[in-house]
Amino acid sequence: MAAHTENSLREYFEWFHRNPELSFEEYQTTEKIKEILEAAGVEILPLPLRTGLVAVIRGKRTGKTVALRGDIDALPIGEESGVPYSSEREGRMHACGHDFHTTAALGAAIALHKRREELEGTVKVVFQPGEESSRGALLITESGVLKDVSVMFGIHGVVNVPVGTVAVSAGPVTAAVDRFQIVLQGKGSHGAEPQKGSDSIVAAAQLVTALQTVVSRNLSPLSPAVVSVTRIQGGNTWNVLPASVELEGTVRTLAQEDRKRIAQRMQDLTQNLCSAFDVAADFQWIEGPPSAQNDFGWSKLAGQVALRQGLSAIPSQLYMGGEDFAYYQALLPSVYIQIGIGDSAPLHHPAFRVDPGVLEPTAKYLVALAESALLRIKNSKITE
Ligand SMILES: [Zn+2]
Ligand SMILES: [Zn+2]
């Protein structure tokens, strides 16, 4: 990539970083992306998206289509990174590095457009809104824009991995993210006369402890999973036992069978334990994105392309956080690729920062990846 492109990437990145917008409010971000793409002559597809957009680079008509994703939204976090281009919007920050993903995807789209005559097919570059809400990927899939896509690649920065390192391997990378809500309904009484009620606080305390046995007693020790009760609320004074207590929390799993097993065990434990305490229980399970699972063959290609680009390739950094990229993976072969962004505070932390040195190699890598994927599809068709 020419020096002027490198400078432009840095400029775009700093603009996005200074102007973070929350999920589905990325109006100015979308405008900026559009402006940059239009100035470079890149075609934008007419889609019914309020924020986010999909660019298309049409190469040879005989080829298939591959897709790249960059997510564009930021978080409700006040920035404390100290970078000179810090957020200019109070309480908002690109603390997950989506400003980097957006910039790299822009760089790739522009470079691919310049080389479109040699391209063995079509590349769709998805600037996805609302990743942090876990619903943005669904809007993109519902738009139908991925119907003709053979393989999709998404990137995400990973902290404390050197710039120039690509982490990718087949199998799970992020966890399924589910949420549960439990309401225990007992019978309130005077704090001095517990025998006249049925105590939902004692039942809730037992339940919190019992739920922790699901991972340790009902799952294989070789299978990673998390059950976290993150909110517990009941009562409003010191001398009254309340009638009800609410619990809420999250479950993270990598394997689909563990996900089902945990949901069932939690529900059974809740009902049976509460009935032993004479307390009624309502258990709600709210499903989020599944675990991101990388395709075997395409992950291998992603690693090979990294090495060919002079980058290092290491295995995926397994993470029990969620990623709505998993919704794409449920539909088509796809690979979620982690890119080292250097030393930093963790993702979603006010002091999180991305080393801007990652912009140019990532944009170049995405170009090489799209080109190699199209070439691989072409060659496999020849040998079919
Ligand atoms: Zn995030
Ligand atoms: Zn993210």
XYZ file of C-alpha atoms and ligand atoms in Angstrom:
386
model
C 0.000 0.000 0.000
C 1.377 3.369 -1.001
C 2.489 5.847 1.662
C -0.429 8.181 0.948
C -2.854 5.298 1.589
C -1.140 4.564 4.871
C -1.539 8.203 5.898
C -5.189 8.163 4.873
C -5.863 5.038 6.937
C -4.359 6.726 9.966
C -6.525 9.790 9.324
C -9.723 7.718 8.957
C -8.905 5.742 12.102
C -8.382 8.875 14.173
C -11.642 10.348 12.873
C -13.601 7.209 13.786
C -11.893 7.082 17.168
C -12.769 10.707 17.929
C -16.383 10.181 16.858
C -17.678 6.986 18.484
C -21.377 6.157 18.101
C -23.411 3.512 19.917
C -25.088 0.487 18.308
C -27.662 1.480 15.650
C -26.847 5.162 16.142
C -23.849 5.062 13.787
C -25.244 7.742 11.433
C -22.157 9.940 11.121
C -19.887 6.903 11.015
C -21.952 5.522 8.121
C -21.859 8.903 6.357
C -18.078 9.054 6.734
C -17.608 5.520 5.376
C -19.879 6.379 2.446
C -18.000 9.583 1.723
C -14.622 7.808 1.687
C -15.886 4.940 -0.491
C -17.636 7.260 -2.953
C -14.538 9.431 -3.290
C -12.588 6.279 -4.197
C -15.275 5.189 -6.687
C -16.319 2.082 -4.742
C -19.901 0.914 -5.380
C -22.313 0.825 -2.409
C -25.261 -1.583 -2.528
C -28.778 -0.160 -2.063
C -29.922 -1.913 1.125
C -32.635 -0.996 3.631
C -30.147 -0.343 6.470
C -30.515 2.756 8.666
C -26.868 2.531 9.690
C -24.009 0.495 8.277
C -23.607 -0.344 4.595
C -22.277 -2.943 2.194
C -19.762 -2.068 -0.517
C -19.208 -4.286 -3.524
C -16.163 -4.744 -5.719
C -17.035 -6.528 -8.937
C -14.152 -8.404 -10.510
C -14.429 -11.079 -13.195
C -18.048 -12.074 -13.789
C -17.216 -15.756 -13.958
C -16.137 -15.861 -10.325
C -18.016 -16.368 -7.050
C -18.494 -13.924 -4.167
C -16.641 -13.656 -0.872
C -17.372 -11.242 2.000
C -15.334 -9.315 4.550
C -16.827 -7.836 7.712
C -15.811 -4.800 9.724
C -18.124 -3.775 12.582
C -18.558 -0.050 13.206
C -20.195 0.634 16.604
C -18.731 1.912 19.893
C -19.555 1.565 23.600
C -21.069 3.670 26.417
C -17.698 4.039 28.163
C -15.832 7.251 29.070
C -12.380 7.145 27.476
C -9.248 7.193 29.642
C -6.708 5.898 27.119
C -4.802 9.192 26.912
C -4.331 8.977 23.118
C -4.185 12.440 21.471
C -7.180 11.540 19.256
C -9.385 10.500 22.211
C -13.178 10.446 21.975
C -14.844 13.813 21.588
C -18.189 12.400 22.708
C -18.680 12.202 26.415
C -19.318 8.748 27.806
C -18.692 7.067 24.446
C -15.635 5.266 23.278
C -14.316 2.869 20.669
C -13.281 0.500 23.458
C -13.644 -2.661 21.373
C -11.505 -1.461 18.453
C -14.309 -1.386 15.882
C -12.760 1.881 14.616
C -9.750 -0.245 13.626
C -11.965 -2.889 11.958
C -13.837 -0.175 10.015
C -10.597 1.447 8.860
C -8.984 -1.839 7.789
C -12.143 -2.836 5.883
C -12.162 0.578 4.160
C -8.503 0.204 3.195
C -9.199 -3.257 1.806
C -12.294 -2.120 -0.140
C -10.376 0.736 -1.797
C -7.340 -1.432 -2.642
C -9.529 -4.234 -4.036
C -11.436 -1.692 -6.133
C -8.157 -0.515 -7.681
C -7.279 -4.104 -8.559
C -10.761 -5.217 -9.604
C -9.763 -6.180 -13.160
C -7.549 -8.978 -11.820
C -10.033 -10.109 -9.176
C -11.352 -13.671 -9.726
C -14.875 -12.754 -8.613
C -16.782 -10.350 -6.399
C -16.006 -9.060 -2.889
C -18.690 -7.667 -0.597
C -17.356 -5.555 2.255
C -19.864 -5.416 5.103
C -19.700 -2.399 7.428
C -21.891 -3.902 10.116
C -23.784 -1.815 12.676
C -24.763 -2.848 16.192
C -22.287 -5.646 16.947
C -22.301 -4.754 20.642
C -26.070 -5.258 20.703
C -25.619 -8.784 19.255
C -28.298 -7.978 16.659
C -26.378 -6.216 13.891
C -25.331 -9.389 12.093
C -28.980 -10.507 11.988
C -29.973 -7.302 10.174
C -27.290 -7.966 7.567
C -28.339 -11.597 7.051
C -32.038 -10.598 6.874
C -31.230 -8.069 4.121
C -30.385 -11.029 1.870
C -27.059 -9.463 0.848
C -25.120 -12.619 1.766
C -27.221 -15.019 -0.337
C -24.579 -15.368 -3.045
C -21.593 -15.355 -0.650
C -19.436 -18.513 -0.601
C -17.260 -17.617 2.394
C -17.060 -14.746 4.859
C -14.159 -13.434 6.932
C -14.390 -11.159 9.968
C -11.607 -9.584 11.999
C -11.278 -8.580 15.632
C -8.406 -7.000 17.510
C -6.895 -9.019 20.344
C -4.913 -7.319 23.127
C -1.422 -8.206 24.308
C -0.656 -10.022 21.060
C 1.992 -8.249 18.934
C 1.013 -6.236 15.885
C 1.721 -8.409 12.853
C 0.319 -11.559 14.448
C -2.823 -13.230 13.142
C -4.599 -15.688 15.457
C -6.781 -18.168 13.623
C -7.704 -21.825 13.879
C -10.632 -24.135 13.147
C -13.335 -24.693 15.752
C -14.717 -22.454 18.508
C -13.349 -18.939 19.110
C -16.076 -17.167 21.113
C -18.843 -18.458 23.361
C -22.609 -18.703 23.011
C -24.082 -15.877 25.092
C -27.350 -16.651 26.850
C -29.136 -14.814 29.633
C -31.421 -16.079 32.377
C -33.924 -14.380 34.628
C -35.467 -16.076 37.666
C -38.248 -14.725 39.865
C -38.827 -16.499 43.190
C -42.243 -15.886 44.660
C -42.613 -16.807 48.354
C -44.737 -15.293 51.062
C -43.523 -12.235 52.919
C -43.567 -12.004 56.698
C -42.221 -10.068 59.672
C -38.495 -10.617 60.066
C -39.200 -11.857 63.596
C -41.820 -14.390 62.439
C -40.355 -16.301 59.466
C -42.597 -19.301 60.256
C -45.595 -17.322 58.983
C -44.207 -16.905 55.457
C -42.043 -18.753 52.974
C -38.683 -17.075 52.679
C -37.627 -16.317 49.104
C -34.267 -14.880 50.277
C -33.093 -18.147 51.836
C -34.279 -20.036 48.747
C -32.435 -17.566 46.463
C -29.219 -17.906 48.484
C -29.354 -21.702 48.178
C -30.168 -21.421 44.483
C -27.156 -19.201 43.707
C -24.876 -21.812 45.261
C -26.691 -24.727 43.640
C -26.453 -23.157 40.163
C -22.668 -23.198 40.492
C -22.771 -27.019 40.567
C -24.154 -27.214 37.016
C -20.774 -26.560 35.385
C -18.745 -28.491 37.982
C -21.071 -31.545 38.268
C -23.087 -31.847 35.054
C -20.537 -31.022 32.350
C -17.358 -32.724 31.300
C -14.328 -31.139 33.016
C -12.869 -30.844 29.500
C -15.687 -28.602 28.340
C -15.386 -24.851 29.087
C -18.553 -23.148 30.366
C -19.527 -20.335 32.732
C -22.651 -19.725 34.832
C -22.648 -16.272 36.448
C -25.424 -14.841 38.602
C -24.840 -11.132 38.089
C -27.859 -9.507 39.741
C -29.872 -10.409 42.805
C -32.599 -8.165 44.122
C -35.115 -8.581 46.939
C -36.433 -6.791 49.972
C -36.265 -3.126 50.884
C -35.792 -2.928 54.623
C -34.142 -4.661 57.593
C -37.061 -6.215 59.441
C -39.338 -7.567 56.697
C -38.880 -10.781 54.729
C -39.883 -9.928 51.154
C -42.327 -11.994 49.119
C -40.119 -12.166 46.046
C -36.504 -12.125 44.864
C -35.207 -11.673 41.323
C -32.028 -13.200 39.963
C -30.381 -12.556 36.635
C -27.206 -13.680 34.956
C -25.414 -15.115 31.962
C -24.321 -18.502 30.683
C -21.396 -18.950 28.290
C -20.705 -22.189 26.422
C -18.694 -23.376 23.434
C -20.569 -26.606 22.589
C -24.220 -26.654 21.555
C -24.924 -29.781 23.658
C -23.517 -28.051 26.782
C -25.715 -25.058 26.089
C -28.834 -27.241 26.029
C -27.760 -29.291 29.036
C -27.080 -26.212 31.187
C -30.419 -24.599 30.315
C -32.255 -27.799 31.250
C -30.307 -28.400 34.480
C -30.725 -24.798 35.618
C -34.443 -24.962 35.031
C -34.781 -28.301 36.909
C -32.654 -27.097 39.821
C -34.631 -23.881 40.099
C -38.021 -25.625 40.100
C -37.058 -28.459 42.440
C -35.009 -26.470 44.919
C -37.628 -23.739 45.161
C -40.452 -26.204 45.616
C -38.486 -27.768 48.513
C -38.544 -24.290 50.125
C -42.223 -23.795 49.307
C -41.406 -20.923 46.945
C -42.762 -20.630 43.379
C -40.198 -20.025 40.632
C -40.407 -18.540 37.150
C -37.371 -19.365 34.989
C -36.735 -17.512 31.707
C -33.964 -18.349 29.255
C -33.132 -15.647 26.706
C -31.008 -16.948 23.875
C -28.203 -14.820 22.397
C -25.707 -15.533 19.612
C -24.274 -19.043 19.361
C -20.571 -19.830 19.716
C -18.431 -18.644 16.777
C -17.056 -21.770 15.108
C -14.406 -21.387 12.424
C -14.591 -23.450 9.254
C -11.734 -25.935 8.958
C -10.506 -25.412 5.372
C -11.014 -21.652 5.272
C -9.252 -21.184 8.631
C -6.269 -22.967 7.187
C -6.252 -20.608 4.221
C -6.487 -17.590 6.565
C -3.373 -18.816 8.405
C -1.485 -19.504 5.154
C -2.285 -16.061 3.764
C -0.972 -14.476 6.992
C 2.356 -16.279 6.605
C 2.574 -15.339 2.921
C 2.058 -11.699 3.949
C 5.044 -11.952 6.276
C 2.833 -11.984 9.391
C 2.993 -14.530 12.215
C 0.158 -17.017 12.589
C -0.869 -18.469 15.961
C -3.961 -20.418 17.102
C -7.199 -18.544 17.889
C -7.319 -16.984 21.355
C -10.352 -18.705 22.824
C -12.607 -16.205 24.567
C -15.787 -16.782 26.612
C -17.181 -13.440 25.439
C -19.697 -13.351 22.608
C -19.575 -12.216 18.991
C -22.542 -11.816 16.679
C -20.331 -12.930 13.763
C -21.538 -16.372 14.906
C -24.879 -15.646 13.178
C -23.047 -15.546 9.829
C -21.301 -18.785 10.674
C -24.660 -20.458 11.191
C -25.481 -19.592 7.561
C -22.295 -19.972 5.554
C -18.672 -21.108 5.890
C -16.855 -18.330 7.683
C -13.802 -17.479 9.720
C -13.416 -15.070 12.643
C -9.825 -13.906 12.624
C -8.089 -12.197 15.541
C -5.421 -9.599 14.859
C -2.805 -8.597 17.446
C -3.173 -4.919 18.389
C -0.219 -4.720 20.801
C -0.161 -4.081 24.540
C -3.365 -2.643 25.899
C -5.896 -2.693 28.712
C -8.608 -5.317 28.003
C -11.438 -4.894 25.489
C -14.293 -2.726 26.858
C -11.902 -1.015 29.312
C -11.626 2.836 29.440
C -7.853 2.582 28.884
C -8.122 0.209 25.885
C -6.014 1.300 22.896
C -5.124 0.003 19.454
C -1.601 0.429 18.072
C -2.247 2.269 14.771
C 0.639 0.305 13.261
C -1.886 -2.507 12.788
C -3.997 -0.603 10.224
C -1.949 -1.026 7.086
C -0.878 -4.689 7.508
C -4.474 -5.648 8.322
C -5.887 -3.881 5.262
C -3.248 -5.601 3.097
C -3.982 -8.938 4.739
C -7.725 -8.601 4.017
C -6.971 -7.836 0.364
C -4.732 -10.910 0.081
C -7.310 -13.026 1.903
C -10.178 -12.023 -0.407
C -7.995 -12.577 -3.499
C -6.760 -15.968 -2.263
C -10.278 -17.116 -1.352
C -11.592 -16.247 -4.820
C -8.624 -17.990 -6.421
C -9.168 -21.080 -4.293
C -12.848 -21.241 -5.303
C -11.856 -20.846 -8.969
C -9.233 -23.601 -8.754
C -11.549 -25.969 -6.906
C -14.127 -25.494 -9.649
C -11.527 -26.428 -12.258
C -10.597 -29.635 -10.401
C -14.219 -30.560 -9.621
Zn -17.094 -5.485 22.208
Zn -15.825 -6.043 19.334
